[in-house]
Structure formats: C-alpha cells, structure tokens
C-alpha cells in the first residue's frame, strides 16, 4: 500500500510540475511571441519606422528588443539615405540633360540657318554640360568606393610638392582673384598622392568659386603640435552659421539659387572630408560671412 501511495504521489507531483512548467513556459514565451508578431507586421507593411514595444520584465528580452530596435533604426536611416541619394542624383542629372536636349532640338530644326557663332555657343554649352555630368558620375563612383571601405594605396608623399602643384593650377584657374603662397614648410606624409591632390584642388576650386574678383586665395603648409596643416584661406563670401555644420554633407549646397550654375553638385567637400579621414586626418573650416573662409587639412607627418 505504501508503494502504491508513493507511485501515485510521484505521478501526481509530476503532473502538477508539468502543468505549472507549461504555464510558466508559456508566460515567459509570450513576450517573444509579441516580438515575432510585431516583426512580422513590420515586414508585411514594409514600414521601418515601427518599433518593437518595450518589455519591462526580463533582462535578456528587453536587451533583445533594444537591439532589434537599434537595428531597425539603422536600417531605416540607411534606407532613407539611399532614397535621398537617388532623388538627388536624378535631380542633378535632369538639368544638364534638359539643356542638352534643348540644344539638340535647336540643332535638328535647322543647323544650316544657325550662324557660326551660335553653333560655337551651343557646342560649348553642350560640352560644359557633358563635362559636368561626367564629373558627377566620377564623384559618385568615388563615394561609393568610399562607402564600400576601399583602402587607399599609401606611399610617402611630399605634401609641399602637391600643394605647389595645386597652387600653380589655381593660378591658371583664377580670374581677377589674387592667388598666393603663405607659409610653406616641407612635409612628408603617408598617403595617396592623387587623392590628396584632388582634395586640395577641391578646396582651391571652391575658394576661387566663392571669392569675388579683387579677393585673395592663400595656400599655406605648416607644422603644429605634431600635425601637418595645409590651409586654403580665401577672402570670399563666407559661410553662414546655419550652413556651416552641413557643408560636408553630400549634395549640400548653401544658397542653391546663388550657387547654381557654378558647376558643383555639392559633392566636393564630402569627398575632401572622406579623403582626409581615410588618411587618419581631419578637415576643418572657419568662416565669417562677408569676410572669408579657411579650410584646414590636418595630417600626421610620416615618421
Ligand atoms: P559645390 O560643388 O557646390 O562647391 P561643395 O561640397 O564643394 O559643393 O561645397 C558645399 C557648399 O559649401 C557650397 O555649395 C558652398 O555653399 C559652400 N562652400 C564651400 N567652400 C566655400 C568657400 N571657400 N567659400 C564659401 N562657401 C563655400
């Protein structure tokens, strides 16, 4: 009889334990079920702005929801950036394409009646637009390489020689703006010569673009506190406080109306910044509207 009671007791305990266990398991799995449901909703609605509801109780679960929410945030940001990029690129390509089409139409309708001068004008315009589009595409390719995290091919580069090259180029590009050399130290850095040249040329190009005739653009290279500094200083229109934090963003142009037609798509500085950072350096700016701007590249000298 005792043995019977024992077996029955064990059996009852087991059943109760199993029941309680099942209830507890279900209770603890319920939040996971909720997470799954919400995740499904997000997928079905293709709505990355939704977030999982916070769970207060379990530590592991709240960490899981936080992590998933963080991931969703990141995905949403990337997705929006992608959409903005496509919109910006289309917008930038539309203007030159419209100009090209207009000119081609004119041409088709009667190039025999056009004067030699008109034809030259049209060709020059078309050439300009094609150059602009090629530059845009090249810039975009470079930025997409940057996003993919390509490594630069780094060699010792005489930065002063690169700066001198850019200075000579600026002399040729300038019309009515004085181009000068300030302090000119010598410096060797580890880097990609072509990219560094491109960076400084972008800065020079901007400085000339945004400085009215009679102004000055000055290039300098000097050492300070373990850094090599290259500065491009202009006495141009300057950049307002509101624009200053944004000028390194892709496709950002301060005062689009004023600067449209001057060529750039607003990619120059974002490329310059990427090149600086890919060299372990920085690109900084100081500017006062109406007085001028100074862009400074900070690099570590080669040991
Ligand atoms: P953009 O092709 O328009 O020159 P950038 O990326 O090179 O594009 O520059 C972004 C914006 O920063 C420019 O549209 C301009 O408003 C401002 N900017 C850049 N350099 C200068 C400068 N030296 N002086 C005044 N504004 C500048």
PDB file of C-alpha atoms and ligand atoms in Angstrom:
ATOM      1  CA  UNK A   1       0.000   0.000   0.000  1.00  0.00           C
ATOM      2  CA  UNK A   2       2.853   2.278   0.791  1.00  0.00           C
ATOM      3  CA  UNK A   3       4.441   1.590  -2.536  1.00  0.00           C
ATOM      4  CA  UNK A   4       1.098   2.348  -4.251  1.00  0.00           C
ATOM      5  CA  UNK A   5       0.785   5.632  -2.396  1.00  0.00           C
ATOM      6  CA  UNK A   6       4.360   6.508  -3.311  1.00  0.00           C
ATOM      7  CA  UNK A   7       3.868   5.832  -7.019  1.00  0.00           C
ATOM      8  CA  UNK A   8       0.610   7.771  -7.034  1.00  0.00           C
ATOM      9  CA  UNK A   9       2.268  10.645  -5.167  1.00  0.00           C
ATOM     10  CA  UNK A  10       5.111  10.811  -7.644  1.00  0.00           C
ATOM     11  CA  UNK A  11       2.700  10.643 -10.554  1.00  0.00           C
ATOM     12  CA  UNK A  12       0.564  13.476  -9.174  1.00  0.00           C
ATOM     13  CA  UNK A  13       3.652  15.584  -8.443  1.00  0.00           C
ATOM     14  CA  UNK A  14       4.904  15.041 -11.959  1.00  0.00           C
ATOM     15  CA  UNK A  15       1.581  16.048 -13.488  1.00  0.00           C
ATOM     16  CA  UNK A  16       1.386  19.177 -11.356  1.00  0.00           C
ATOM     17  CA  UNK A  17       5.008  20.031 -12.102  1.00  0.00           C
ATOM     18  CA  UNK A  18       4.437  19.577 -15.824  1.00  0.00           C
ATOM     19  CA  UNK A  19       1.300  21.749 -15.702  1.00  0.00           C
ATOM     20  CA  UNK A  20       2.988  24.533 -13.752  1.00  0.00           C
ATOM     21  CA  UNK A  21       6.009  24.271 -16.032  1.00  0.00           C
ATOM     22  CA  UNK A  22       3.910  24.559 -19.140  1.00  0.00           C
ATOM     23  CA  UNK A  23       2.060  27.608 -17.792  1.00  0.00           C
ATOM     24  CA  UNK A  24       5.320  29.260 -16.784  1.00  0.00           C
ATOM     25  CA  UNK A  25       6.952  28.499 -20.092  1.00  0.00           C
ATOM     26  CA  UNK A  26       4.037  29.945 -21.978  1.00  0.00           C
ATOM     27  CA  UNK A  27       4.043  33.040 -19.807  1.00  0.00           C
ATOM     28  CA  UNK A  28       7.719  33.595 -20.372  1.00  0.00           C
ATOM     29  CA  UNK A  29       7.466  32.943 -24.098  1.00  0.00           C
ATOM     30  CA  UNK A  30       4.574  35.354 -24.549  1.00  0.00           C
ATOM     31  CA  UNK A  31       6.818  38.422 -24.927  1.00  0.00           C
ATOM     32  CA  UNK A  32       8.818  36.571 -27.589  1.00  0.00           C
ATOM     33  CA  UNK A  33       5.589  35.855 -29.390  1.00  0.00           C
ATOM     34  CA  UNK A  34       4.745  39.553 -29.258  1.00  0.00           C
ATOM     35  CA  UNK A  35       8.151  40.402 -30.694  1.00  0.00           C
ATOM     36  CA  UNK A  36       7.607  37.935 -33.524  1.00  0.00           C
ATOM     37  CA  UNK A  37       4.173  39.377 -34.266  1.00  0.00           C
ATOM     38  CA  UNK A  38       5.483  42.932 -34.439  1.00  0.00           C
ATOM     39  CA  UNK A  39       8.454  41.894 -36.548  1.00  0.00           C
ATOM     40  CA  UNK A  40       6.051  40.230 -38.973  1.00  0.00           C
ATOM     41  CA  UNK A  41       3.919  43.369 -39.093  1.00  0.00           C
ATOM     42  CA  UNK A  42       6.975  45.472 -39.885  1.00  0.00           C
ATOM     43  CA  UNK A  43       7.954  43.115 -42.681  1.00  0.00           C
ATOM     44  CA  UNK A  44       4.463  42.947 -44.155  1.00  0.00           C
ATOM     45  CA  UNK A  45       3.819  46.674 -44.016  1.00  0.00           C
ATOM     46  CA  UNK A  46       7.381  47.426 -45.185  1.00  0.00           C
ATOM     47  CA  UNK A  47       7.339  50.080 -42.521  1.00  0.00           C
ATOM     48  CA  UNK A  48      10.762  50.507 -40.995  1.00  0.00           C
ATOM     49  CA  UNK A  49       9.575  53.323 -38.760  1.00  0.00           C
ATOM     50  CA  UNK A  50       7.746  50.876 -36.465  1.00  0.00           C
ATOM     51  CA  UNK A  51       9.472  49.715 -33.309  1.00  0.00           C
ATOM     52  CA  UNK A  52       9.023  46.749 -31.020  1.00  0.00           C
ATOM     53  CA  UNK A  53       7.155  47.542 -27.792  1.00  0.00           C
ATOM     54  CA  UNK A  54       9.448  47.729 -24.768  1.00  0.00           C
ATOM     55  CA  UNK A  55       9.332  44.800 -22.340  1.00  0.00           C
ATOM     56  CA  UNK A  56       9.893  45.764 -18.720  1.00  0.00           C
ATOM     57  CA  UNK A  57      10.331  42.398 -17.085  1.00  0.00           C
ATOM     58  CA  UNK A  58      13.090  40.115 -18.277  1.00  0.00           C
ATOM     59  CA  UNK A  59      16.567  41.472 -18.765  1.00  0.00           C
ATOM     60  CA  UNK A  60      17.528  39.307 -21.735  1.00  0.00           C
ATOM     61  CA  UNK A  61      14.293  40.060 -23.530  1.00  0.00           C
ATOM     62  CA  UNK A  62      14.474  43.791 -23.064  1.00  0.00           C
ATOM     63  CA  UNK A  63      18.035  43.690 -24.332  1.00  0.00           C
ATOM     64  CA  UNK A  64      16.880  41.709 -27.352  1.00  0.00           C
ATOM     65  CA  UNK A  65      14.114  44.217 -28.144  1.00  0.00           C
ATOM     66  CA  UNK A  66      16.514  47.118 -27.681  1.00  0.00           C
ATOM     67  CA  UNK A  67      18.991  45.514 -30.058  1.00  0.00           C
ATOM     68  CA  UNK A  68      16.346  44.804 -32.684  1.00  0.00           C
ATOM     69  CA  UNK A  69      15.025  48.351 -32.368  1.00  0.00           C
ATOM     70  CA  UNK A  70      18.508  49.731 -32.782  1.00  0.00           C
ATOM     71  CA  UNK A  71      18.965  47.605 -35.870  1.00  0.00           C
ATOM     72  CA  UNK A  72      15.661  48.848 -37.265  1.00  0.00           C
ATOM     73  CA  UNK A  73      16.738  52.425 -36.649  1.00  0.00           C
ATOM     74  CA  UNK A  74      19.963  51.880 -38.523  1.00  0.00           C
ATOM     75  CA  UNK A  75      18.192  50.165 -41.406  1.00  0.00           C
ATOM     76  CA  UNK A  76      15.650  52.957 -41.603  1.00  0.00           C
ATOM     77  CA  UNK A  77      18.413  55.568 -41.760  1.00  0.00           C
ATOM     78  CA  UNK A  78      20.285  53.703 -44.486  1.00  0.00           C
ATOM     79  CA  UNK A  79      17.110  53.231 -46.449  1.00  0.00           C
ATOM     80  CA  UNK A  80      16.251  56.925 -46.254  1.00  0.00           C
ATOM     81  CA  UNK A  81      19.780  57.904 -47.249  1.00  0.00           C
ATOM     82  CA  UNK A  82      19.520  55.627 -50.241  1.00  0.00           C
ATOM     83  CA  UNK A  83      16.242  57.192 -51.302  1.00  0.00           C
ATOM     84  CA  UNK A  84      17.633  60.695 -50.876  1.00  0.00           C
ATOM     85  CA  UNK A  85      20.704  59.791 -52.913  1.00  0.00           C
ATOM     86  CA  UNK A  86      18.609  58.549 -55.822  1.00  0.00           C
ATOM     87  CA  UNK A  87      16.455  61.683 -55.674  1.00  0.00           C
ATOM     88  CA  UNK A  88      19.499  63.973 -55.540  1.00  0.00           C
ATOM     89  CA  UNK A  89      21.297  62.214 -58.387  1.00  0.00           C
ATOM     90  CA  UNK A  90      18.212  62.324 -60.602  1.00  0.00           C
ATOM     91  CA  UNK A  91      17.764  65.981 -59.817  1.00  0.00           C
ATOM     92  CA  UNK A  92      21.384  66.773 -60.630  1.00  0.00           C
ATOM     93  CA  UNK A  93      21.245  64.909 -63.926  1.00  0.00           C
ATOM     94  CA  UNK A  94      17.990  66.452 -65.033  1.00  0.00           C
ATOM     95  CA  UNK A  95      19.272  69.981 -65.580  1.00  0.00           C
ATOM     96  CA  UNK A  96      22.196  69.124 -67.863  1.00  0.00           C
ATOM     97  CA  UNK A  97      20.074  66.633 -69.758  1.00  0.00           C
ATOM     98  CA  UNK A  98      17.370  69.244 -70.339  1.00  0.00           C
ATOM     99  CA  UNK A  99      19.983  71.684 -71.635  1.00  0.00           C
ATOM    100  CA  UNK A 100      21.473  69.050 -73.927  1.00  0.00           C
ATOM    101  CA  UNK A 101      18.085  68.089 -75.301  1.00  0.00           C
ATOM    102  CA  UNK A 102      17.138  71.724 -75.891  1.00  0.00           C
ATOM    103  CA  UNK A 103      20.314  72.327 -77.832  1.00  0.00           C
ATOM    104  CA  UNK A 104      19.944  69.150 -79.857  1.00  0.00           C
ATOM    105  CA  UNK A 105      16.372  70.133 -80.751  1.00  0.00           C
ATOM    106  CA  UNK A 106      17.537  73.524 -81.955  1.00  0.00           C
ATOM    107  CA  UNK A 107      20.258  71.881 -83.937  1.00  0.00           C
ATOM    108  CA  UNK A 108      17.881  69.394 -85.538  1.00  0.00           C
ATOM    109  CA  UNK A 109      15.400  72.055 -86.523  1.00  0.00           C
ATOM    110  CA  UNK A 110      17.859  73.919 -88.670  1.00  0.00           C
ATOM    111  CA  UNK A 111      21.548  73.994 -88.170  1.00  0.00           C
ATOM    112  CA  UNK A 112      22.016  75.381 -91.673  1.00  0.00           C
ATOM    113  CA  UNK A 113      20.337  78.614 -90.645  1.00  0.00           C
ATOM    114  CA  UNK A 114      22.415  78.987 -87.484  1.00  0.00           C
ATOM    115  CA  UNK A 115      25.374  81.304 -87.548  1.00  0.00           C
ATOM    116  CA  UNK A 116      28.855  80.087 -86.865  1.00  0.00           C
ATOM    117  CA  UNK A 117      28.794  81.927 -83.513  1.00  0.00           C
ATOM    118  CA  UNK A 118      25.507  80.335 -82.442  1.00  0.00           C
ATOM    119  CA  UNK A 119      26.875  76.934 -83.292  1.00  0.00           C
ATOM    120  CA  UNK A 120      30.043  77.559 -81.298  1.00  0.00           C
ATOM    121  CA  UNK A 121      27.949  78.720 -78.351  1.00  0.00           C
ATOM    122  CA  UNK A 122      25.751  75.666 -78.497  1.00  0.00           C
ATOM    123  CA  UNK A 123      28.670  73.301 -78.717  1.00  0.00           C
ATOM    124  CA  UNK A 124      30.410  74.979 -75.808  1.00  0.00           C
ATOM    125  CA  UNK A 125      27.265  74.718 -73.682  1.00  0.00           C
ATOM    126  CA  UNK A 126      26.811  71.068 -74.563  1.00  0.00           C
ATOM    127  CA  UNK A 127      30.422  70.305 -73.836  1.00  0.00           C
ATOM    128  CA  UNK A 128      30.124  72.029 -70.464  1.00  0.00           C
ATOM    129  CA  UNK A 129      27.067  70.007 -69.519  1.00  0.00           C
ATOM    130  CA  UNK A 130      28.654  66.732 -70.549  1.00  0.00           C
ATOM    131  CA  UNK A 131      31.750  67.575 -68.501  1.00  0.00           C
ATOM    132  CA  UNK A 132      29.520  68.341 -65.540  1.00  0.00           C
ATOM    133  CA  UNK A 133      27.737  65.018 -65.832  1.00  0.00           C
ATOM    134  CA  UNK A 134      30.982  63.094 -66.202  1.00  0.00           C
ATOM    135  CA  UNK A 135      32.326  64.756 -63.087  1.00  0.00           C
ATOM    136  CA  UNK A 136      29.185  63.943 -61.164  1.00  0.00           C
ATOM    137  CA  UNK A 137      29.375  60.289 -62.160  1.00  0.00           C
ATOM    138  CA  UNK A 138      33.088  60.092 -61.306  1.00  0.00           C
ATOM    139  CA  UNK A 139      32.414  61.678 -57.904  1.00  0.00           C
ATOM    140  CA  UNK A 140      29.591  59.263 -57.217  1.00  0.00           C
ATOM    141  CA  UNK A 141      31.770  56.299 -58.119  1.00  0.00           C
ATOM    142  CA  UNK A 142      34.462  57.517 -55.777  1.00  0.00           C
ATOM    143  CA  UNK A 143      31.966  57.968 -52.938  1.00  0.00           C
ATOM    144  CA  UNK A 144      30.528  54.521 -53.484  1.00  0.00           C
ATOM    145  CA  UNK A 145      34.037  53.114 -53.267  1.00  0.00           C
ATOM    146  CA  UNK A 146      34.470  55.084 -50.067  1.00  0.00           C
ATOM    147  CA  UNK A 147      31.259  53.563 -48.704  1.00  0.00           C
ATOM    148  CA  UNK A 148      32.472  50.105 -49.613  1.00  0.00           C
ATOM    149  CA  UNK A 149      35.523  50.843 -47.473  1.00  0.00           C
ATOM    150  CA  UNK A 150      38.297  50.581 -50.064  1.00  0.00           C
ATOM    151  CA  UNK A 151      41.752  51.071 -48.655  1.00  0.00           C
ATOM    152  CA  UNK A 152      43.965  53.746 -50.119  1.00  0.00           C
ATOM    153  CA  UNK A 153      47.307  52.861 -51.585  1.00  0.00           C
ATOM    154  CA  UNK A 154      49.630  54.714 -49.212  1.00  0.00           C
ATOM    155  CA  UNK A 155      53.154  55.832 -50.092  1.00  0.00           C
ATOM    156  CA  UNK A 156      55.366  58.597 -48.755  1.00  0.00           C
ATOM    157  CA  UNK A 157      54.119  61.810 -50.342  1.00  0.00           C
ATOM    158  CA  UNK A 158      55.838  65.184 -50.329  1.00  0.00           C
ATOM    159  CA  UNK A 159      52.895  67.291 -49.356  1.00  0.00           C
ATOM    160  CA  UNK A 160      54.637  70.587 -50.179  1.00  0.00           C
ATOM    161  CA  UNK A 161      55.097  69.461 -53.800  1.00  0.00           C
ATOM    162  CA  UNK A 162      51.437  68.530 -54.045  1.00  0.00           C
ATOM    163  CA  UNK A 163      50.472  71.901 -52.637  1.00  0.00           C
ATOM    164  CA  UNK A 164      52.755  73.666 -55.100  1.00  0.00           C
ATOM    165  CA  UNK A 165      51.064  71.808 -57.967  1.00  0.00           C
ATOM    166  CA  UNK A 166      47.643  72.858 -56.760  1.00  0.00           C
ATOM    167  CA  UNK A 167      48.870  76.424 -56.276  1.00  0.00           C
ATOM    168  CA  UNK A 168      50.073  76.549 -59.911  1.00  0.00           C
ATOM    169  CA  UNK A 169      46.777  75.130 -61.119  1.00  0.00           C
ATOM    170  CA  UNK A 170      44.904  77.721 -59.074  1.00  0.00           C
ATOM    171  CA  UNK A 171      46.995  80.474 -60.661  1.00  0.00           C
ATOM    172  CA  UNK A 172      45.809  79.305 -64.053  1.00  0.00           C
ATOM    173  CA  UNK A 173      42.169  78.992 -62.975  1.00  0.00           C
ATOM    174  CA  UNK A 174      41.926  82.354 -61.232  1.00  0.00           C
ATOM    175  CA  UNK A 175      40.435  85.336 -62.983  1.00  0.00           C
ATOM    176  CA  UNK A 176      40.674  88.553 -61.026  1.00  0.00           C
ATOM    177  CA  UNK A 177      41.463  86.796 -57.752  1.00  0.00           C
ATOM    178  CA  UNK A 178      44.971  87.003 -56.298  1.00  0.00           C
ATOM    179  CA  UNK A 179      46.467  83.570 -55.622  1.00  0.00           C
ATOM    180  CA  UNK A 180      49.375  83.471 -53.177  1.00  0.00           C
ATOM    181  CA  UNK A 181      51.599  81.208 -51.136  1.00  0.00           C
ATOM    182  CA  UNK A 182      51.814  81.858 -47.417  1.00  0.00           C
ATOM    183  CA  UNK A 183      53.927  79.848 -45.028  1.00  0.00           C
ATOM    184  CA  UNK A 184      55.467  76.944 -46.960  1.00  0.00           C
ATOM    185  CA  UNK A 185      57.066  74.306 -44.716  1.00  0.00           C
ATOM    186  CA  UNK A 186      58.144  70.964 -46.070  1.00  0.00           C
ATOM    187  CA  UNK A 187      56.335  67.807 -45.024  1.00  0.00           C
ATOM    188  CA  UNK A 188      56.146  64.144 -45.930  1.00  0.00           C
ATOM    189  CA  UNK A 189      53.017  62.146 -45.142  1.00  0.00           C
ATOM    190  CA  UNK A 190      51.974  58.575 -45.835  1.00  0.00           C
ATOM    191  CA  UNK A 191      49.192  58.757 -48.324  1.00  0.00           C
ATOM    192  CA  UNK A 192      47.691  58.540 -51.768  1.00  0.00           C
ATOM    193  CA  UNK A 193      49.193  61.366 -53.824  1.00  0.00           C
ATOM    194  CA  UNK A 194      46.385  61.617 -56.365  1.00  0.00           C
ATOM    195  CA  UNK A 195      43.689  61.695 -53.729  1.00  0.00           C
ATOM    196  CA  UNK A 196      45.496  64.343 -51.692  1.00  0.00           C
ATOM    197  CA  UNK A 197      45.909  66.378 -54.844  1.00  0.00           C
ATOM    198  CA  UNK A 198      42.205  66.005 -55.553  1.00  0.00           C
ATOM    199  CA  UNK A 199      41.320  67.083 -52.005  1.00  0.00           C
ATOM    200  CA  UNK A 200      43.408  70.265 -52.191  1.00  0.00           C
ATOM    201  CA  UNK A 201      42.187  71.011 -55.703  1.00  0.00           C
ATOM    202  CA  UNK A 202      38.572  70.764 -54.500  1.00  0.00           C
ATOM    203  CA  UNK A 203      39.371  73.292 -51.761  1.00  0.00           C
ATOM    204  CA  UNK A 204      41.158  75.570 -54.232  1.00  0.00           C
ATOM    205  CA  UNK A 205      38.304  75.285 -56.712  1.00  0.00           C
ATOM    206  CA  UNK A 206      35.767  76.264 -54.037  1.00  0.00           C
ATOM    207  CA  UNK A 207      37.903  79.124 -52.753  1.00  0.00           C
ATOM    208  CA  UNK A 208      38.129  80.576 -56.263  1.00  0.00           C
ATOM    209  CA  UNK A 209      34.458  79.923 -56.947  1.00  0.00           C
ATOM    210  CA  UNK A 210      33.235  81.727 -53.855  1.00  0.00           C
ATOM    211  CA  UNK A 211      35.670  84.651 -53.923  1.00  0.00           C
ATOM    212  CA  UNK A 212      34.714  87.693 -55.987  1.00  0.00           C
ATOM    213  CA  UNK A 213      37.258  89.466 -58.170  1.00  0.00           C
ATOM    214  CA  UNK A 214      39.656  91.572 -56.149  1.00  0.00           C
ATOM    215  CA  UNK A 215      39.844  88.984 -53.385  1.00  0.00           C
ATOM    216  CA  UNK A 216      42.646  86.643 -52.444  1.00  0.00           C
ATOM    217  CA  UNK A 217      43.207  82.912 -52.021  1.00  0.00           C
ATOM    218  CA  UNK A 218      46.241  81.901 -49.973  1.00  0.00           C
ATOM    219  CA  UNK A 219      47.792  78.438 -49.590  1.00  0.00           C
ATOM    220  CA  UNK A 220      49.948  77.535 -46.582  1.00  0.00           C
ATOM    221  CA  UNK A 221      51.649  74.496 -45.116  1.00  0.00           C
ATOM    222  CA  UNK A 222      52.995  74.399 -41.574  1.00  0.00           C
ATOM    223  CA  UNK A 223      53.690  72.100 -38.629  1.00  0.00           C
ATOM    224  CA  UNK A 224      51.839  72.418 -35.367  1.00  0.00           C
ATOM    225  CA  UNK A 225      51.634  70.164 -32.286  1.00  0.00           C
ATOM    226  CA  UNK A 226      52.592  67.012 -34.123  1.00  0.00           C
ATOM    227  CA  UNK A 227      50.356  67.690 -37.110  1.00  0.00           C
ATOM    228  CA  UNK A 228      50.988  68.877 -40.639  1.00  0.00           C
ATOM    229  CA  UNK A 229      48.474  71.558 -41.535  1.00  0.00           C
ATOM    230  CA  UNK A 230      47.577  72.688 -45.030  1.00  0.00           C
ATOM    231  CA  UNK A 231      45.254  75.640 -45.208  1.00  0.00           C
ATOM    232  CA  UNK A 232      43.377  77.231 -48.070  1.00  0.00           C
ATOM    233  CA  UNK A 233      42.196  80.655 -46.983  1.00  0.00           C
ATOM    234  CA  UNK A 234      40.000  82.963 -49.041  1.00  0.00           C
ATOM    235  CA  UNK A 235      38.549  86.426 -48.650  1.00  0.00           C
ATOM    236  CA  UNK A 236      35.295  85.349 -50.277  1.00  0.00           C
ATOM    237  CA  UNK A 237      31.610  85.347 -49.444  1.00  0.00           C
ATOM    238  CA  UNK A 238      31.983  83.124 -46.372  1.00  0.00           C
ATOM    239  CA  UNK A 239      29.544  80.573 -44.999  1.00  0.00           C
ATOM    240  CA  UNK A 240      26.670  81.314 -42.640  1.00  0.00           C
ATOM    241  CA  UNK A 241      26.363  79.720 -39.203  1.00  0.00           C
ATOM    242  CA  UNK A 242      23.313  77.760 -40.365  1.00  0.00           C
ATOM    243  CA  UNK A 243      25.110  76.251 -43.343  1.00  0.00           C
ATOM    244  CA  UNK A 244      28.436  75.587 -41.679  1.00  0.00           C
ATOM    245  CA  UNK A 245      27.511  72.270 -39.969  1.00  0.00           C
ATOM    246  CA  UNK A 246      26.140  70.889 -43.247  1.00  0.00           C
ATOM    247  CA  UNK A 247      28.636  71.803 -45.958  1.00  0.00           C
ATOM    248  CA  UNK A 248      30.441  68.449 -45.708  1.00  0.00           C
ATOM    249  CA  UNK A 249      27.214  66.544 -46.405  1.00  0.00           C
ATOM    250  CA  UNK A 250      26.631  65.021 -49.806  1.00  0.00           C
ATOM    251  CA  UNK A 251      24.724  67.250 -52.214  1.00  0.00           C
ATOM    252  CA  UNK A 252      24.579  70.065 -49.689  1.00  0.00           C
ATOM    253  CA  UNK A 253      24.890  73.498 -51.241  1.00  0.00           C
ATOM    254  CA  UNK A 254      24.446  76.680 -49.313  1.00  0.00           C
ATOM    255  CA  UNK A 255      22.031  79.014 -51.044  1.00  0.00           C
ATOM    256  CA  UNK A 256      21.269  76.898 -54.077  1.00  0.00           C
ATOM    257  CA  UNK A 257      19.884  79.810 -56.052  1.00  0.00           C
ATOM    258  CA  UNK A 258      23.091  81.806 -55.749  1.00  0.00           C
ATOM    259  CA  UNK A 259      25.466  78.960 -56.440  1.00  0.00           C
ATOM    260  CA  UNK A 260      23.572  77.098 -59.135  1.00  0.00           C
ATOM    261  CA  UNK A 261      25.227  77.242 -62.496  1.00  0.00           C
ATOM    262  CA  UNK A 262      28.662  77.397 -60.951  1.00  0.00           C
ATOM    263  CA  UNK A 263      29.214  73.767 -61.667  1.00  0.00           C
ATOM    264  CA  UNK A 264      29.327  71.875 -58.411  1.00  0.00           C
ATOM    265  CA  UNK A 265      26.747  69.367 -57.274  1.00  0.00           C
ATOM    266  CA  UNK A 266      27.674  69.691 -53.628  1.00  0.00           C
ATOM    267  CA  UNK A 267      29.883  66.605 -53.555  1.00  0.00           C
ATOM    268  CA  UNK A 268      33.302  68.262 -53.486  1.00  0.00           C
ATOM    269  CA  UNK A 269      33.582  68.766 -49.761  1.00  0.00           C
ATOM    270  CA  UNK A 270      32.147  65.379 -48.829  1.00  0.00           C
ATOM    271  CA  UNK A 271      34.825  63.798 -50.996  1.00  0.00           C
ATOM    272  CA  UNK A 272      37.510  66.021 -49.482  1.00  0.00           C
ATOM    273  CA  UNK A 273      36.407  65.044 -45.993  1.00  0.00           C
ATOM    274  CA  UNK A 274      36.435  61.355 -46.848  1.00  0.00           C
ATOM    275  CA  UNK A 275      39.967  61.606 -48.266  1.00  0.00           C
ATOM    276  CA  UNK A 276      41.176  63.435 -45.134  1.00  0.00           C
ATOM    277  CA  UNK A 277      39.669  60.814 -42.852  1.00  0.00           C
ATOM    278  CA  UNK A 278      40.940  57.908 -44.943  1.00  0.00           C
ATOM    279  CA  UNK A 279      44.403  59.322 -44.197  1.00  0.00           C
ATOM    280  CA  UNK A 280      43.721  59.363 -40.472  1.00  0.00           C
ATOM    281  CA  UNK A 281      43.386  63.121 -40.672  1.00  0.00           C
ATOM    282  CA  UNK A 282      40.707  65.775 -40.490  1.00  0.00           C
ATOM    283  CA  UNK A 283      39.289  68.633 -42.480  1.00  0.00           C
ATOM    284  CA  UNK A 284      38.135  71.687 -40.550  1.00  0.00           C
ATOM    285  CA  UNK A 285      36.685  75.034 -41.531  1.00  0.00           C
ATOM    286  CA  UNK A 286      36.403  78.503 -40.078  1.00  0.00           C
ATOM    287  CA  UNK A 287      34.318  81.062 -41.847  1.00  0.00           C
ATOM    288  CA  UNK A 288      32.813  84.501 -41.393  1.00  0.00           C
ATOM    289  CA  UNK A 289      30.145  85.627 -43.847  1.00  0.00           C
ATOM    290  CA  UNK A 290      31.368  88.539 -45.907  1.00  0.00           C
ATOM    291  CA  UNK A 291      34.952  88.139 -44.674  1.00  0.00           C
ATOM    292  CA  UNK A 292      36.123  84.754 -45.912  1.00  0.00           C
ATOM    293  CA  UNK A 293      36.710  81.089 -45.187  1.00  0.00           C
ATOM    294  CA  UNK A 294      39.703  78.992 -44.209  1.00  0.00           C
ATOM    295  CA  UNK A 295      39.702  75.258 -44.781  1.00  0.00           C
ATOM    296  CA  UNK A 296      42.442  73.331 -42.986  1.00  0.00           C
ATOM    297  CA  UNK A 297      43.624  69.801 -43.643  1.00  0.00           C
ATOM    298  CA  UNK A 298      45.242  68.058 -40.667  1.00  0.00           C
ATOM    299  CA  UNK A 299      47.541  65.108 -41.332  1.00  0.00           C
ATOM    300  CA  UNK A 300      50.135  63.196 -39.349  1.00  0.00           C
ATOM    301  CA  UNK A 301      53.652  63.507 -40.743  1.00  0.00           C
ATOM    302  CA  UNK A 302      55.335  60.269 -41.838  1.00  0.00           C
ATOM    303  CA  UNK A 303      57.719  59.085 -39.131  1.00  0.00           C
TER     304      UNK A 303
HETATM  305  P1  LIG B   1      29.896  72.667 -54.551  1.00  0.00           P
HETATM  306  O1  LIG B   1      30.049  71.699 -55.670  1.00  0.00           O
HETATM  307  O2  LIG B   1      28.550  73.299 -54.504  1.00  0.00           O
HETATM  308  O3  LIG B   1      31.029  73.643 -54.439  1.00  0.00           O
HETATM  309  P2  LIG B   1      30.994  71.518 -52.137  1.00  0.00           P
HETATM  310  O4  LIG B   1      30.698  70.232 -51.445  1.00  0.00           O
HETATM  311  O5  LIG B   1      32.381  71.712 -52.645  1.00  0.00           O
HETATM  312  O6  LIG B   1      29.931  71.689 -53.280  1.00  0.00           O
HETATM  313  O7  LIG B   1      30.643  72.692 -51.166  1.00  0.00           O
HETATM  314  C1  LIG B   1      29.398  72.705 -50.480  1.00  0.00           C
HETATM  315  C2  LIG B   1      28.951  74.139 -50.196  1.00  0.00           C
HETATM  316  O8  LIG B   1      29.834  74.744 -49.256  1.00  0.00           O
HETATM  317  C3  LIG B   1      28.990  75.036 -51.397  1.00  0.00           C
HETATM  318  O9  LIG B   1      27.798  74.978 -52.129  1.00  0.00           O
HETATM  319  C4  LIG B   1      29.175  76.409 -50.793  1.00  0.00           C
HETATM  320  O10 LIG B   1      27.934  76.938 -50.418  1.00  0.00           O
HETATM  321  C5  LIG B   1      29.965  76.140 -49.528  1.00  0.00           C
HETATM  322  N1  LIG B   1      31.402  76.456 -49.691  1.00  0.00           N
HETATM  323  C6  LIG B   1      32.398  75.579 -49.921  1.00  0.00           C
HETATM  324  N2  LIG B   1      33.596  76.190 -49.986  1.00  0.00           N
HETATM  325  C7  LIG B   1      33.359  77.509 -49.799  1.00  0.00           C
HETATM  326  C8  LIG B   1      34.180  78.688 -49.732  1.00  0.00           C
HETATM  327  N3  LIG B   1      35.515  78.628 -49.897  1.00  0.00           N
HETATM  328  N4  LIG B   1      33.559  79.866 -49.500  1.00  0.00           N
HETATM  329  C9  LIG B   1      32.229  79.934 -49.337  1.00  0.00           C
HETATM  330  N5  LIG B   1      31.395  78.885 -49.371  1.00  0.00           N
HETATM  331  C10 LIG B   1      31.942  77.674 -49.597  1.00  0.00           C
END
